[in-house]
PDB file of C-alpha atoms in Angstrom:
ATOM      1  CA  MET A   1     198.085-107.307 107.182  1.00  0.00           C
ATOM      2  CA  ARG A   2     196.641-110.589 105.952  1.00  0.00           C
ATOM      3  CA  TYR A   3     199.445-110.870 103.356  1.00  0.00           C
ATOM      4  CA  LEU A   4     202.071-110.216 105.996  1.00  0.00           C
ATOM      5  CA  ILE A   5     200.743-113.011 108.203  1.00  0.00           C
ATOM      6  CA  SER A   6     200.631-115.364 105.199  1.00  0.00           C
ATOM      7  CA  PHE A   7     204.182-114.435 104.249  1.00  0.00           C
ATOM      8  CA  ILE A   8     205.451-115.094 107.794  1.00  0.00           C
ATOM      9  CA  GLY A   9     203.631-118.453 107.854  1.00  0.00           C
ATOM     10  CA  ILE A  10     205.198-119.515 104.548  1.00  0.00           C
ATOM     11  CA  LEU A  11     208.609-118.355 105.748  1.00  0.00           C
ATOM     12  CA  LEU A  12     208.283-120.396 108.962  1.00  0.00           C
ATOM     13  CA  LEU A  13     207.143-123.464 107.018  1.00  0.00           C
ATOM     14  CA  ALA A  14     210.073-123.192 104.589  1.00  0.00           C
ATOM     15  CA  THR A  15     212.535-122.761 107.448  1.00  0.00           C
ATOM     16  CA  SER A  16     211.255-125.814 109.308  1.00  0.00           C
ATOM     17  CA  LEU A  17     211.384-127.939 106.132  1.00  0.00           C
ATOM     18  CA  TRP A  18     214.935-126.789 105.457  1.00  0.00           C
ATOM     19  CA  ALA A  19     215.974-127.636 109.024  1.00  0.00           C
ATOM     20  CA  GLN A  20     214.452-131.108 108.744  1.00  0.00           C
ATOM     21  CA  THR A  21     216.262-131.945 105.501  1.00  0.00           C
ATOM     22  CA  ASP A  22     219.557-130.642 106.896  1.00  0.00           C
ATOM     23  CA  GLY A  23     219.238-132.830 109.988  1.00  0.00           C
ATOM     24  CA  THR A  24     218.457-135.973 107.996  1.00  0.00           C
ATOM     25  CA  LYS A  25     221.613-135.556 105.896  1.00  0.00           C
ATOM     26  CA  GLU A  26     223.691-135.501 109.084  1.00  0.00           C
ATOM     27  CA  GLU A  27     221.826-138.520 110.459  1.00  0.00           C
ATOM     28  CA  ASP A  28     222.350-140.417 107.200  1.00  0.00           C
ATOM     29  CA  GLU A  29     226.079-139.670 107.340  1.00  0.00           C
ATOM     30  CA  ARG A  30     226.299-140.949 110.932  1.00  0.00           C
ATOM     31  CA  LYS A  31     224.378-144.126 110.066  1.00  0.00           C
ATOM     32  CA  LYS A  32     226.727-145.094 107.224  1.00  0.00           C
ATOM     33  CA  SER A  33     228.959-148.055 107.882  1.00  0.00           C
ATOM     34  CA  TYR A  34     232.610-147.863 106.927  1.00  0.00           C
ATOM     35  CA  LEU A  35     235.466-150.301 106.665  1.00  0.00           C
ATOM     36  CA  TYR A  36     239.147-149.387 106.634  1.00  0.00           C
ATOM     37  CA  GLU A  37     241.469-151.168 104.219  1.00  0.00           C
ATOM     38  CA  TRP A  38     245.279-151.148 104.284  1.00  0.00           C
ATOM     39  CA  THR A  39     248.225-153.180 103.061  1.00  0.00           C
ATOM     40  CA  ASP A  40     251.142-154.100 105.325  1.00  0.00           C
ATOM     41  CA  GLU A  41     254.838-154.230 104.377  1.00  0.00           C
ATOM     42  CA  LYS A  42     254.499-157.881 103.286  1.00  0.00           C
ATOM     43  CA  GLY A  43     251.784-156.907 100.817  1.00  0.00           C
ATOM     44  CA  ALA A  44     248.956-158.552 102.767  1.00  0.00           C
ATOM     45  CA  ALA A  45     245.625-156.706 102.588  1.00  0.00           C
ATOM     46  CA  HIS A  46     243.720-156.091 105.824  1.00  0.00           C
ATOM     47  CA  ILE A  47     240.206-154.794 106.513  1.00  0.00           C
ATOM     48  CA  THR A  48     238.697-153.614 109.796  1.00  0.00           C
ATOM     49  CA  ASP A  49     235.595-151.690 110.846  1.00  0.00           C
ATOM     50  CA  THR A  50     237.423-149.248 113.158  1.00  0.00           C
ATOM     51  CA  LEU A  51     240.244-146.879 112.273  1.00  0.00           C
ATOM     52  CA  GLY A  52     241.678-147.464 115.743  1.00  0.00           C
ATOM     53  CA  ASN A  53     242.351-151.097 114.756  1.00  0.00           C
ATOM     54  CA  VAL A  54     244.647-149.990 111.909  1.00  0.00           C
ATOM     55  CA  PRO A  55     248.274-149.958 113.123  1.00  0.00           C
ATOM     56  CA  GLU A  56     249.565-146.397 113.555  1.00  0.00           C
ATOM     57  CA  LYS A  57     252.213-146.696 110.828  1.00  0.00           C
ATOM     58  CA  TYR A  58     249.586-147.711 108.215  1.00  0.00           C
ATOM     59  CA  ARG A  59     246.854-145.176 109.081  1.00  0.00           C
ATOM     60  CA  SER A  60     248.106-142.586 106.628  1.00  0.00           C
ATOM     61  CA  ARG A  61     247.687-145.128 103.806  1.00  0.00           C
ATOM     62  CA  ALA A  62     244.399-146.649 104.979  1.00  0.00           C
ATOM     63  CA  ARG A  63     241.388-146.151 102.727  1.00  0.00           C
ATOM     64  CA  ARG A  64     237.925-145.588 104.191  1.00  0.00           C
ATOM     65  CA  VAL A  65     235.406-147.707 102.320  1.00  0.00           C
ATOM     66  CA  GLU A  66     231.640-147.277 102.608  1.00  0.00           C
ATOM     67  CA  MET A  67     229.557-150.382 103.130  1.00  0.00           C
ATOM     68  CA  PRO A  68     226.450-150.462 100.916  1.00  0.00           C
ATOM     69  CA  LYS A  69     223.097-150.576 102.728  1.00  0.00           C
ATOM     70  CA  LYS A  70     221.428-153.107 100.467  1.00  0.00           C
ATOM     71  CA  LYS A  71     221.919-156.759 101.275  1.00  0.00           C
ATOM     72  CA  GLU A  72     222.822-159.237  98.596  1.00  0.00           C
ATOM     73  CA  GLN A  73     222.427-162.895  99.374  1.00  0.00           C
ATOM     74  CA  PRO A  74     222.467-164.180 102.933  1.00  0.00           C
ATOM     75  CA  GLY A  75     225.997-165.112 103.949  1.00  0.00           C
ATOM     76  CA  ALA A  76     227.575-163.284 100.996  1.00  0.00           C
ATOM     77  CA  LEU A  77     230.173-160.610 101.628  1.00  0.00           C
ATOM     78  CA  PRO A  78     229.056-157.113 100.670  1.00  0.00           C
ATOM     79  CA  ALA A  79     230.617-155.403  97.684  1.00  0.00           C
ATOM     80  CA  LEU A  80     232.880-152.584  98.801  1.00  0.00           C
ATOM     81  CA  THR A  81     232.571-149.161  97.226  1.00  0.00           C
ATOM     82  CA  THR A  82     234.977-146.352  97.919  1.00  0.00           C
ATOM     83  CA  THR A  83     233.401-142.944  98.226  1.00  0.00           C
ATOM     84  CA  PRO A  84     235.321-140.323  96.228  1.00  0.00           C
ATOM     85  CA  GLN A  85     235.533-137.924  99.161  1.00  0.00           C
ATOM     86  CA  ASP A  86     237.169-140.590 101.295  1.00  0.00           C
ATOM     87  CA  GLN A  87     240.056-141.365  98.976  1.00  0.00           C
ATOM     88  CA  GLY A  88     242.916-139.611 100.654  1.00  0.00           C
ATOM     89  CA  ALA A  89     240.787-138.733 103.684  1.00  0.00           C
ATOM     90  CA  SER A  90     243.234-140.516 105.963  1.00  0.00           C
ATOM     91  CA  VAL A  91     246.032-138.215 104.760  1.00  0.00           C
ATOM     92  CA  ASP A  92     243.858-135.172 105.530  1.00  0.00           C
ATOM     93  CA  ASP A  93     243.033-136.653 108.933  1.00  0.00           C
ATOM     94  CA  GLU A  94     246.711-137.141 109.698  1.00  0.00           C
ATOM     95  CA  GLU A  95     247.429-133.521 108.725  1.00  0.00           C
ATOM     96  CA  ARG A  96     244.535-132.270 110.875  1.00  0.00           C
ATOM     97  CA  LYS A  97     245.682-134.494 113.748  1.00  0.00           C
ATOM     98  CA  ALA A  98     249.225-133.110 113.474  1.00  0.00           C
ATOM     99  CA  ALA A  99     247.901-129.525 113.415  1.00  0.00           C
ATOM    100  CA  TRP A 100     245.809-130.045 116.576  1.00  0.00           C
ATOM    101  CA  ARG A 101     248.753-131.725 118.312  1.00  0.00           C
ATOM    102  CA  ARG A 102     251.020-128.819 117.329  1.00  0.00           C
ATOM    103  CA  LYS A 103     248.476-126.357 118.703  1.00  0.00           C
ATOM    104  CA  ILE A 104     248.219-128.062 122.082  1.00  0.00           C
ATOM    105  CA  GLY A 105     251.974-128.773 122.085  1.00  0.00           C
ATOM    106  CA  ASP A 106     252.728-125.065 121.625  1.00  0.00           C
ATOM    107  CA  TRP A 107     250.608-124.205 124.662  1.00  0.00           C
ATOM    108  CA  LYS A 108     252.208-126.994 126.699  1.00  0.00           C
ATOM    109  CA  SER A 109     255.626-125.554 125.808  1.00  0.00           C
ATOM    110  CA  ARG A 110     254.473-122.086 126.866  1.00  0.00           C
ATOM    111  CA  LEU A 111     253.222-123.535 130.129  1.00  0.00           C
ATOM    112  CA  ALA A 112     256.513-125.331 130.818  1.00  0.00           C
ATOM    113  CA  GLU A 113     258.536-122.175 130.060  1.00  0.00           C
ATOM    114  CA  ALA A 114     256.322-120.032 132.289  1.00  0.00           C
ATOM    115  CA  GLU A 115     256.499-122.544 135.148  1.00  0.00           C
ATOM    116  CA  LYS A 116     260.296-122.676 134.807  1.00  0.00           C
ATOM    117  CA  ARG A 117     260.523-118.865 134.865  1.00  0.00           C
ATOM    118  CA  HIS A 118     258.221-118.699 137.904  1.00  0.00           C
ATOM    119  CA  LYS A 119     260.467-121.137 139.784  1.00  0.00           C
ATOM    120  CA  GLU A 120     263.572-119.096 138.886  1.00  0.00           C
ATOM    121  CA  LEU A 121     261.927-115.909 140.181  1.00  0.00           C
ATOM    122  CA  ASP A 122     260.715-117.651 143.320  1.00  0.00           C
ATOM    123  CA  ASP A 123     264.229-118.951 144.012  1.00  0.00           C
ATOM    124  CA  GLU A 124     265.695-115.455 143.495  1.00  0.00           C
ATOM    125  CA  ARG A 125     263.120-113.894 145.827  1.00  0.00           C
ATOM    126  CA  ASN A 126     263.723-116.569 148.475  1.00  0.00           C
ATOM    127  CA  ALA A 127     267.494-115.960 148.254  1.00  0.00           C
ATOM    128  CA  LEU A 128     266.899-112.253 148.963  1.00  0.00           C
ATOM    129  CA  ILE A 129     264.691-113.084 151.923  1.00  0.00           C
ATOM    130  CA  ARG A 130     267.225-115.585 153.340  1.00  0.00           C
ATOM    131  CA  THR A 131     270.024-113.033 153.001  1.00  0.00           C
ATOM    132  CA  TRP A 132     268.209-110.322 154.937  1.00  0.00           C
ATOM    133  CA  ASN A 133     265.738-112.417 157.006  1.00  0.00           C
ATOM    134  CA  LEU A 134     263.239-109.583 156.595  1.00  0.00           C
ATOM    135  CA  LEU A 135     263.041-107.462 153.478  1.00  0.00           C
ATOM    136  CA  SER A 136     262.274-104.434 155.626  1.00  0.00           C
ATOM    137  CA  LEU A 137     265.852-104.679 156.961  1.00  0.00           C
ATOM    138  CA  ALA A 138     267.335-104.868 153.437  1.00  0.00           C
ATOM    139  CA  PRO A 139     268.846-101.877 151.611  1.00  0.00           C
ATOM    140  CA  PRO A 140     266.450 -99.897 149.377  1.00  0.00           C
ATOM    141  CA  ASP A 141     267.822-101.291 146.100  1.00  0.00           C
ATOM    142  CA  THR A 142     267.241-104.856 147.372  1.00  0.00           C
ATOM    143  CA  ARG A 143     263.653-103.987 148.363  1.00  0.00           C
ATOM    144  CA  VAL A 144     263.094-102.470 144.891  1.00  0.00           C
ATOM    145  CA  ARG A 145     264.486-105.624 143.289  1.00  0.00           C
ATOM    146  CA  ALA A 146     262.192-107.786 145.444  1.00  0.00           C
ATOM    147  CA  GLY A 147     259.206-105.664 144.358  1.00  0.00           C
ATOM    148  CA  LYS A 148     260.142-106.100 140.680  1.00  0.00           C
ATOM    149  CA  ILE A 149     260.461-109.848 141.203  1.00  0.00           C
ATOM    150  CA  GLU A 150     256.966-109.919 142.758  1.00  0.00           C
ATOM    151  CA  GLU A 151     255.524-107.990 139.779  1.00  0.00           C
ATOM    152  CA  GLU A 152     257.213-110.292 137.291  1.00  0.00           C
ATOM    153  CA  MET A 153     255.991-113.355 139.219  1.00  0.00           C
ATOM    154  CA  LYS A 154     252.444-112.013 139.016  1.00  0.00           C
ATOM    155  CA  ALA A 155     252.747-111.611 135.229  1.00  0.00           C
ATOM    156  CA  VAL A 156     254.197-115.122 134.898  1.00  0.00           C
ATOM    157  CA  ARG A 157     251.359-116.549 137.031  1.00  0.00           C
ATOM    158  CA  GLU A 158     248.894-114.979 134.573  1.00  0.00           C
ATOM    159  CA  GLN A 159     250.750-116.658 131.693  1.00  0.00           C
ATOM    160  CA  ILE A 160     250.574-119.988 133.529  1.00  0.00           C
ATOM    161  CA  ASP A 161     246.832-119.566 134.141  1.00  0.00           C
ATOM    162  CA  GLU A 162     246.242-118.648 130.483  1.00  0.00           C
ATOM    163  CA  ALA A 163     248.217-121.655 129.229  1.00  0.00           C
ATOM    164  CA  ARG A 164     246.363-124.036 131.568  1.00  0.00           C
ATOM    165  CA  LYS A 165     243.019-122.614 130.454  1.00  0.00           C
ATOM    166  CA  MET A 166     243.975-123.068 126.782  1.00  0.00           C
ATOM    167  CA  ILE A 167     245.176-126.645 127.358  1.00  0.00           C
ATOM    168  CA  ASN A 168     242.340-127.785 129.616  1.00  0.00           C
ATOM    169  CA  VAL A 169     239.344-125.766 128.403  1.00  0.00           C
ATOM    170  CA  VAL A 170     239.642-123.675 125.241  1.00  0.00           C
ATOM    171  CA  ILE A 171     241.441-126.046 122.853  1.00  0.00           C
ATOM    172  CA  PRO A 172     239.430-129.139 123.888  1.00  0.00           C
ATOM    173  CA  GLU A 173     236.211-127.124 123.393  1.00  0.00           C
ATOM    174  CA  GLU A 174     237.368-125.901 119.961  1.00  0.00           C
ATOM    175  CA  ALA A 175     238.312-129.473 119.053  1.00  0.00           C
ATOM    176  CA  ARG A 176     234.917-130.785 120.204  1.00  0.00           C
ATOM    177  CA  LYS A 177     233.121-128.187 118.085  1.00  0.00           C
ATOM    178  CA  ALA A 178     235.308-129.110 115.104  1.00  0.00           C
ATOM    179  CA  GLY A 179     234.484-132.811 115.536  1.00  0.00           C
ATOM    180  CA  VAL A 180     238.040-133.756 116.458  1.00  0.00           C
ATOM    181  CA  PRO A 181     238.450-137.055 118.339  1.00  0.00           C
ATOM    182  CA  PRO A 182     239.691-136.457 121.903  1.00  0.00           C
ATOM    183  CA  GLY A 183     242.703-138.727 121.363  1.00  0.00           C
ATOM    184  CA  TRP A 184     244.140-136.294 118.811  1.00  0.00           C
ATOM    185  CA  LEU A 185     244.977-133.850 121.600  1.00  0.00           C
ATOM    186  CA  ARG A 186     247.083-136.380 123.498  1.00  0.00           C
ATOM    187  CA  GLU A 187     250.725-136.757 122.593  1.00  0.00           C
TER     188      GLU A 187
END
């Protein structure tokens, strides 16, 4: 029993140490300073500290450059070092951005199609009602058709609700968990 308690204590200690080292790596990554470097069509080099300041047409060619933490001489510009993982990172980001936009765009298309179909069905149902004033006065085949329209409208409403949930809740939550900037989901 004494060995079991010791084993559990060691296991808990190892787990807490592992969790602490994992958290500090993430904190270190967040604390790093980056600059973004790109060249325009005239060949002029530009540097900024925010990717959002890079013009859209140059973002795919922008390089992310890590700023070193040590300070040289006061007033001197820091030496720039490119991290190997960041070379080409902007291309990967553009591909990821395009994939997320395609995903949300597909659901927006589904929503638009479902809303269009719902309107068509609603117009057809309203035409039947206008023709007969009351569906109870209509012939049996017309009442059957009206019932089928109602069923189809219910199914289309469910598609509309699903698409809205995907666009407004599910995809933004998936994107947040994946660390995707919110602007990537806007077209």
